[in-house]
């Protein structure tokens, strides 16, 4: 407490003791202590809040670099696409006049409709394909609106949104009412509303398939280039690359051209990885790409001494004259340090490029947070520095 020089411990001897006694007696000491501990508690609270915030950010950064997408979600995505197509097919059958030539065909079509409907509803609750699941929700709304009419046909809606078909009730149902309910030409019919939603969902499925094909191609390129990047990072860290020989005068010489060639290869595959990885749409790839780019930006000053420039787009370029004139012992240190800094990101980026089923989104089956391909987490992390 001696640092609080207006109150305690600064006046020696009897007079100091008397002063301390008077401070305790008149309440000054109590006020000081309350003020001090209030400040300490506030500071501790802020530190705790900051620590909690940091922990959340760190957790999100970790998840972004090593994301998990449960098997349940992956399976739900696939099942939703398949069941939506089957639902469209069965609805189409119920809207075809040929189906109503005999009751057996109607019964078969309704069974397929209910089965695929239930599959779509169940998988839509676990999927990360939100554009498709929204349209399935739209079909469920239309089903609720027509619940009484469907019940007359033997189809009842359960509390979880799925349907149950009573074949016994269906056996006595009026086939004409079934055809009327599912009529695709009547604008306000249940069948028309369901078809409208399914057509939208189908469009999103086609878009998703096209995006997936493009992303898969990018993943393949990213995997190939990131593997080459890993090899070149290993090369620029090697003692073999920086081995010296003696010239005619006995001086130690580096093979500058060889070192520069290895550095150019590293830059080549870094830039190629950067371009391909940005288009994969996979969180595990883009998360580690973002981390790699940030680390490269932080190393820009040291790299510039070797003639390596980091562009506004994150790509690297090399000034050969600057590199040749640089101290190769310094180049060994700088390149080795930089390669070590980004190699874990390159390795994880390569892993997720090859494992396309891993973490296409940040959704989890238990309602975990969603991560998209934007660099939101990276920006949050930077703002904390």
XYZ file of C-alpha atoms in Angstrom:
385
model
C 0.000 0.000 0.000
C 3.057 2.258 0.186
C 2.471 3.457 -3.396
C -0.688 5.284 -2.292
C 1.459 8.127 -1.049
C -1.295 10.479 0.086
C -2.483 8.286 2.939
C -0.357 5.493 4.384
C 3.207 4.639 5.214
C 4.914 7.804 4.007
C 5.399 9.697 7.252
C 7.914 8.080 9.634
C 7.757 7.811 13.396
C 5.002 8.746 15.850
C 3.499 11.439 13.634
C 3.111 8.892 10.866
C 1.360 6.432 13.154
C -0.979 9.181 14.395
C -1.766 10.144 10.819
C -2.530 6.535 9.935
C -4.758 6.214 13.012
C -6.708 9.365 12.106
C -7.204 8.089 8.559
C -8.673 4.845 9.849
C -10.828 6.711 12.370
C -12.317 9.254 9.914
C -13.057 6.588 7.267
C -10.478 7.635 4.674
C -8.825 4.237 4.832
C -12.114 2.426 4.229
C -12.906 4.633 1.245
C -9.457 4.032 -0.207
C -9.747 0.263 0.152
C -13.212 0.188 -1.391
C -12.000 2.298 -4.295
C -8.911 0.146 -4.773
C -10.695 -3.211 -4.767
C -13.508 -1.891 -6.904
C -10.897 -0.925 -9.475
C -9.174 -4.292 -9.149
C -12.468 -6.175 -9.473
C -13.462 -4.121 -12.501
C -10.083 -4.772 -14.068
C -10.375 -8.481 -13.294
C -13.896 -8.527 -14.725
C -12.694 -6.845 -17.915
C -9.814 -9.275 -18.127
C -12.191 -12.180 -17.622
C -14.538 -10.871 -20.296
C -11.610 -10.311 -22.639
C -10.331 -13.813 -21.885
C -13.764 -15.277 -22.588
C -13.964 -13.299 -25.826
C -10.488 -14.415 -26.780
C -11.449 -18.018 -26.028
C -14.461 -17.748 -28.341
C -12.347 -16.183 -31.078
C -9.639 -18.810 -30.613
C -12.244 -21.554 -30.759
C -13.690 -20.135 -33.963
C -10.233 -19.733 -35.479
C -9.445 -23.349 -34.581
C -12.768 -24.550 -36.013
C -12.172 -22.545 -39.176
C -8.788 -24.186 -39.694
C -9.954 -27.639 -38.604
C -13.712 -27.653 -39.276
C -16.035 -30.535 -38.637
C -19.195 -31.383 -40.473
C -20.974 -34.313 -38.869
C -21.728 -37.420 -40.880
C -25.358 -36.831 -40.010
C -25.351 -33.479 -41.796
C -23.444 -34.845 -44.782
C -25.908 -37.695 -45.113
C -28.863 -35.316 -44.659
C -27.597 -33.107 -47.496
C -27.417 -36.067 -49.845
C -30.734 -37.502 -48.685
C -32.494 -34.147 -49.072
C -31.436 -33.826 -52.706
C -32.474 -37.409 -53.480
C -35.784 -37.229 -51.635
C -36.653 -33.897 -53.272
C -36.195 -35.459 -56.713
C -38.278 -38.492 -55.697
C -40.940 -36.190 -54.260
C -41.119 -34.329 -57.578
C -41.474 -37.615 -59.432
C -44.256 -38.901 -57.181
C -46.082 -35.569 -57.329
C -45.811 -35.664 -61.106
C -47.424 -39.103 -61.074
C -50.293 -37.797 -58.925
C -50.829 -34.990 -61.437
C -50.925 -37.368 -64.416
C -54.325 -38.457 -65.715
C -52.944 -41.929 -66.473
C -52.437 -42.578 -62.741
C -56.163 -42.322 -62.107
C -57.137 -45.160 -64.448
C -57.094 -47.560 -61.495
C -56.967 -47.300 -57.695
C -53.798 -49.398 -57.430
C -51.792 -46.783 -59.360
C -53.183 -43.994 -57.193
C -52.325 -45.925 -54.006
C -48.782 -46.567 -55.234
C -48.257 -42.900 -56.164
C -49.547 -41.682 -52.794
C -47.332 -44.131 -50.909
C -44.276 -42.879 -52.811
C -45.333 -39.275 -52.209
C -45.700 -39.753 -48.448
C -42.438 -41.706 -48.175
C -40.350 -39.161 -50.109
C -42.149 -36.284 -48.359
C -41.161 -37.697 -44.963
C -37.566 -38.240 -46.079
C -37.379 -34.644 -47.307
C -38.879 -33.243 -44.090
C -36.570 -35.256 -41.804
C -33.402 -34.481 -43.748
C -34.314 -30.792 -44.114
C -34.138 -30.442 -40.336
C -30.508 -31.614 -40.304
C -29.235 -30.192 -43.575
C -26.960 -27.238 -44.284
C -28.633 -26.724 -47.711
C -30.835 -23.895 -46.474
C -32.217 -22.775 -49.850
C -33.637 -26.250 -50.411
C -34.868 -26.742 -46.838
C -36.749 -23.402 -46.971
C -38.784 -24.692 -49.883
C -39.468 -27.972 -48.106
C -40.768 -25.837 -45.239
C -43.009 -24.119 -47.783
C -44.463 -27.479 -48.829
C -45.075 -28.276 -45.161
C -47.024 -25.014 -44.808
C -49.146 -25.944 -47.826
C -49.727 -29.378 -46.283
C -50.934 -27.822 -43.021
C -53.321 -25.581 -44.962
C -54.801 -28.665 -46.634
C -54.644 -30.964 -43.600
C -58.395 -31.585 -43.481
C -58.636 -32.421 -47.192
C -55.645 -34.766 -46.923
C -57.111 -36.448 -43.856
C -60.233 -37.280 -45.842
C -57.944 -39.215 -48.203
C -56.248 -41.112 -45.370
C -53.196 -38.842 -45.014
C -52.645 -37.255 -41.599
C -49.937 -34.836 -40.513
C -47.893 -35.742 -37.432
C -46.613 -33.317 -34.797
C -43.096 -33.479 -36.273
C -44.356 -32.461 -39.717
C -44.190 -35.918 -41.313
C -47.185 -37.692 -42.867
C -48.889 -40.998 -42.095
C -50.904 -42.821 -44.738
C -53.798 -45.036 -43.734
C -54.338 -47.574 -46.498
C -57.625 -48.549 -44.916
C -58.930 -44.979 -45.180
C -57.417 -44.594 -48.637
C -59.276 -47.689 -49.854
C -62.611 -45.922 -49.388
C -61.429 -42.453 -50.460
C -62.917 -40.740 -53.502
C -60.321 -40.945 -56.299
C -61.808 -37.833 -57.880
C -61.048 -35.807 -54.731
C -57.437 -37.037 -54.752
C -57.050 -35.916 -58.370
C -58.658 -32.562 -57.568
C -56.422 -31.969 -54.532
C -53.229 -32.696 -56.472
C -54.385 -30.989 -59.697
C -51.391 -29.195 -61.199
C -53.496 -26.984 -63.445
C -55.525 -25.432 -60.639
C -53.428 -22.492 -59.415
C -54.551 -22.661 -55.774
C -54.589 -26.436 -55.354
C -52.356 -28.253 -52.905
C -50.599 -29.960 -55.799
C -49.812 -26.634 -57.528
C -48.403 -25.083 -54.357
C -46.256 -28.163 -53.688
C -45.060 -28.227 -57.304
C -44.103 -24.542 -57.168
C -41.945 -25.130 -54.081
C -40.392 -28.282 -55.516
C -39.480 -26.506 -58.756
C -37.638 -23.862 -56.752
C -35.908 -26.512 -54.668
C -34.920 -28.357 -57.838
C -33.342 -25.184 -59.198
C -31.214 -24.872 -56.073
C -30.212 -28.529 -56.335
C -29.040 -27.962 -59.921
C -27.130 -24.850 -58.855
C -25.586 -26.750 -55.954
C -24.540 -29.570 -58.271
C -22.972 -27.111 -60.718
C -21.188 -25.327 -57.869
C -20.030 -28.657 -56.482
C -18.572 -29.675 -59.838
C -16.692 -26.377 -60.102
C -15.561 -26.595 -56.482
C -14.390 -30.174 -56.925
C -12.273 -29.094 -59.890
C -10.806 -26.264 -57.785
C -10.160 -28.669 -54.912
C -8.265 -30.997 -57.206
C -6.098 -28.132 -58.470
C -5.653 -26.786 -54.931
C -4.636 -30.241 -53.676
C -2.028 -30.639 -56.430
C -0.567 -27.161 -55.986
C -0.584 -27.262 -52.191
C 1.300 -30.565 -52.319
C 3.917 -28.929 -54.543
C 3.967 -25.934 -52.192
C 4.678 -28.237 -49.257
C 7.588 -29.766 -51.172
C 9.060 -26.363 -52.048
C 8.697 -25.143 -48.459
C 10.681 -28.156 -47.376
C 13.272 -27.349 -50.027
C 13.842 -23.708 -48.986
C 14.311 -24.868 -45.382
C 16.914 -27.462 -46.242
C 20.580 -27.163 -45.330
C 21.383 -28.846 -48.623
C 20.039 -25.877 -50.601
C 22.242 -23.498 -48.655
C 25.355 -25.674 -48.707
C 28.456 -23.662 -49.537
C 31.494 -24.385 -51.658
C 34.906 -22.756 -51.672
C 36.043 -20.634 -54.573
C 39.608 -20.456 -55.931
C 40.532 -18.050 -53.154
C 39.132 -20.280 -50.441
C 36.045 -18.166 -49.718
C 32.706 -19.816 -48.855
C 30.179 -19.321 -51.648
C 26.434 -19.998 -51.859
C 24.856 -21.174 -55.074
C 22.655 -18.098 -55.372
C 21.045 -19.153 -58.646
C 20.038 -22.497 -57.199
C 18.577 -20.851 -54.095
C 16.709 -18.325 -56.228
C 15.298 -21.112 -58.420
C 13.944 -22.920 -55.352
C 12.474 -19.649 -54.083
C 10.812 -19.029 -57.455
C 9.254 -22.501 -57.284
C 7.917 -21.753 -53.819
C 6.395 -18.489 -55.047
C 4.947 -20.201 -58.114
C 3.109 -22.857 -56.127
C 2.117 -20.406 -53.387
C 0.356 -18.239 -55.974
C -1.172 -21.244 -57.751
C -2.493 -22.585 -54.440
C -3.878 -19.166 -53.585
C -5.843 -18.955 -56.833
C -7.336 -22.449 -56.701
C -8.065 -22.552 -52.969
C -10.151 -19.377 -53.092
C -12.691 -21.140 -55.329
C -13.149 -24.407 -53.441
C -15.996 -23.277 -51.199
C -14.668 -25.537 -48.442
C -14.177 -23.988 -45.012
C -11.177 -26.171 -44.178
C -9.438 -24.907 -47.315
C -10.422 -21.241 -47.120
C -9.778 -21.093 -43.376
C -6.197 -22.277 -43.714
C -5.739 -20.170 -46.840
C -6.784 -17.094 -44.865
C -4.346 -17.974 -42.099
C -1.535 -18.524 -44.610
C -2.199 -15.191 -46.309
C -2.226 -13.371 -42.962
C 1.073 -14.927 -41.916
C 2.584 -14.020 -45.278
C 1.432 -10.413 -44.843
C 3.072 -10.298 -41.406
C 6.305 -11.575 -42.948
C 6.208 -9.006 -45.771
C 8.874 -6.769 -44.271
C 11.459 -9.529 -43.914
C 10.600 -11.018 -47.309
C 10.982 -7.631 -49.007
C 14.664 -7.593 -48.036
C 15.061 -10.567 -50.364
C 13.103 -8.890 -53.149
C 9.915 -10.852 -52.404
C 6.880 -8.572 -52.549
C 3.392 -9.323 -51.250
C 0.810 -7.830 -53.615
C -2.561 -6.331 -52.704
C -4.170 -9.589 -53.893
C -1.926 -11.622 -51.583
C 0.227 -13.014 -54.377
C 4.009 -13.050 -54.202
C 6.478 -11.706 -56.755
C 10.283 -11.769 -56.877
C 12.781 -9.121 -57.945
C 15.725 -11.209 -59.112
C 18.299 -8.404 -58.895
C 17.390 -7.689 -55.280
C 17.499 -11.385 -54.449
C 20.919 -11.855 -56.038
C 22.359 -8.953 -54.086
C 20.931 -10.164 -50.759
C 22.978 -11.842 -48.054
C 22.336 -15.570 -48.578
C 22.923 -16.377 -44.928
C 20.132 -13.909 -44.147
C 18.045 -15.453 -46.939
C 18.447 -18.872 -45.315
C 17.203 -17.514 -42.008
C 14.289 -15.558 -43.519
C 13.090 -18.275 -45.897
C 13.434 -20.961 -43.241
C 11.436 -18.935 -40.741
C 8.730 -18.084 -43.283
C 8.428 -21.667 -44.547
C 8.068 -22.947 -40.985
C 5.386 -20.323 -40.303
C 3.079 -21.316 -43.163
C 3.763 -25.023 -43.643
C 1.089 -26.176 -41.171
C -1.509 -24.128 -43.070
C -0.293 -25.581 -46.376
C -0.544 -29.093 -44.949
C -4.094 -28.616 -43.629
C -5.122 -26.838 -46.817
C -3.882 -29.825 -48.799
C -5.735 -32.215 -46.507
C -9.093 -30.475 -46.853
C -8.623 -30.058 -50.602
C -8.335 -33.819 -50.910
C -11.183 -34.595 -48.507
C -14.055 -32.791 -50.168
C -16.610 -34.454 -47.891
C -15.037 -32.708 -44.928
C -16.586 -29.481 -43.769
C -18.249 -27.872 -46.735
C -19.942 -25.617 -44.193
C -19.677 -24.878 -40.500
C -23.106 -26.245 -39.595
C -23.283 -29.125 -37.173
C -26.158 -31.464 -36.396
C -26.437 -30.180 -32.826
C -27.052 -26.611 -33.985
C -23.463 -25.402 -33.875
C -22.503 -22.054 -35.400
C -22.184 -21.573 -39.124
C -18.987 -20.487 -40.861
C -19.032 -19.222 -44.396
C -16.222 -18.712 -46.846
C -15.775 -15.039 -46.000
C -12.865 -14.139 -43.772
C -15.044 -12.890 -40.903
C -13.227 -14.828 -38.211
C -9.841 -13.734 -39.495
C -10.959 -10.107 -39.389
C -12.253 -10.537 -35.849
C -8.990 -12.081 -34.814
C -6.989 -9.252 -36.391
C -9.123 -6.653 -34.606
C -8.123 -8.198 -31.282
C -4.411 -7.822 -31.908
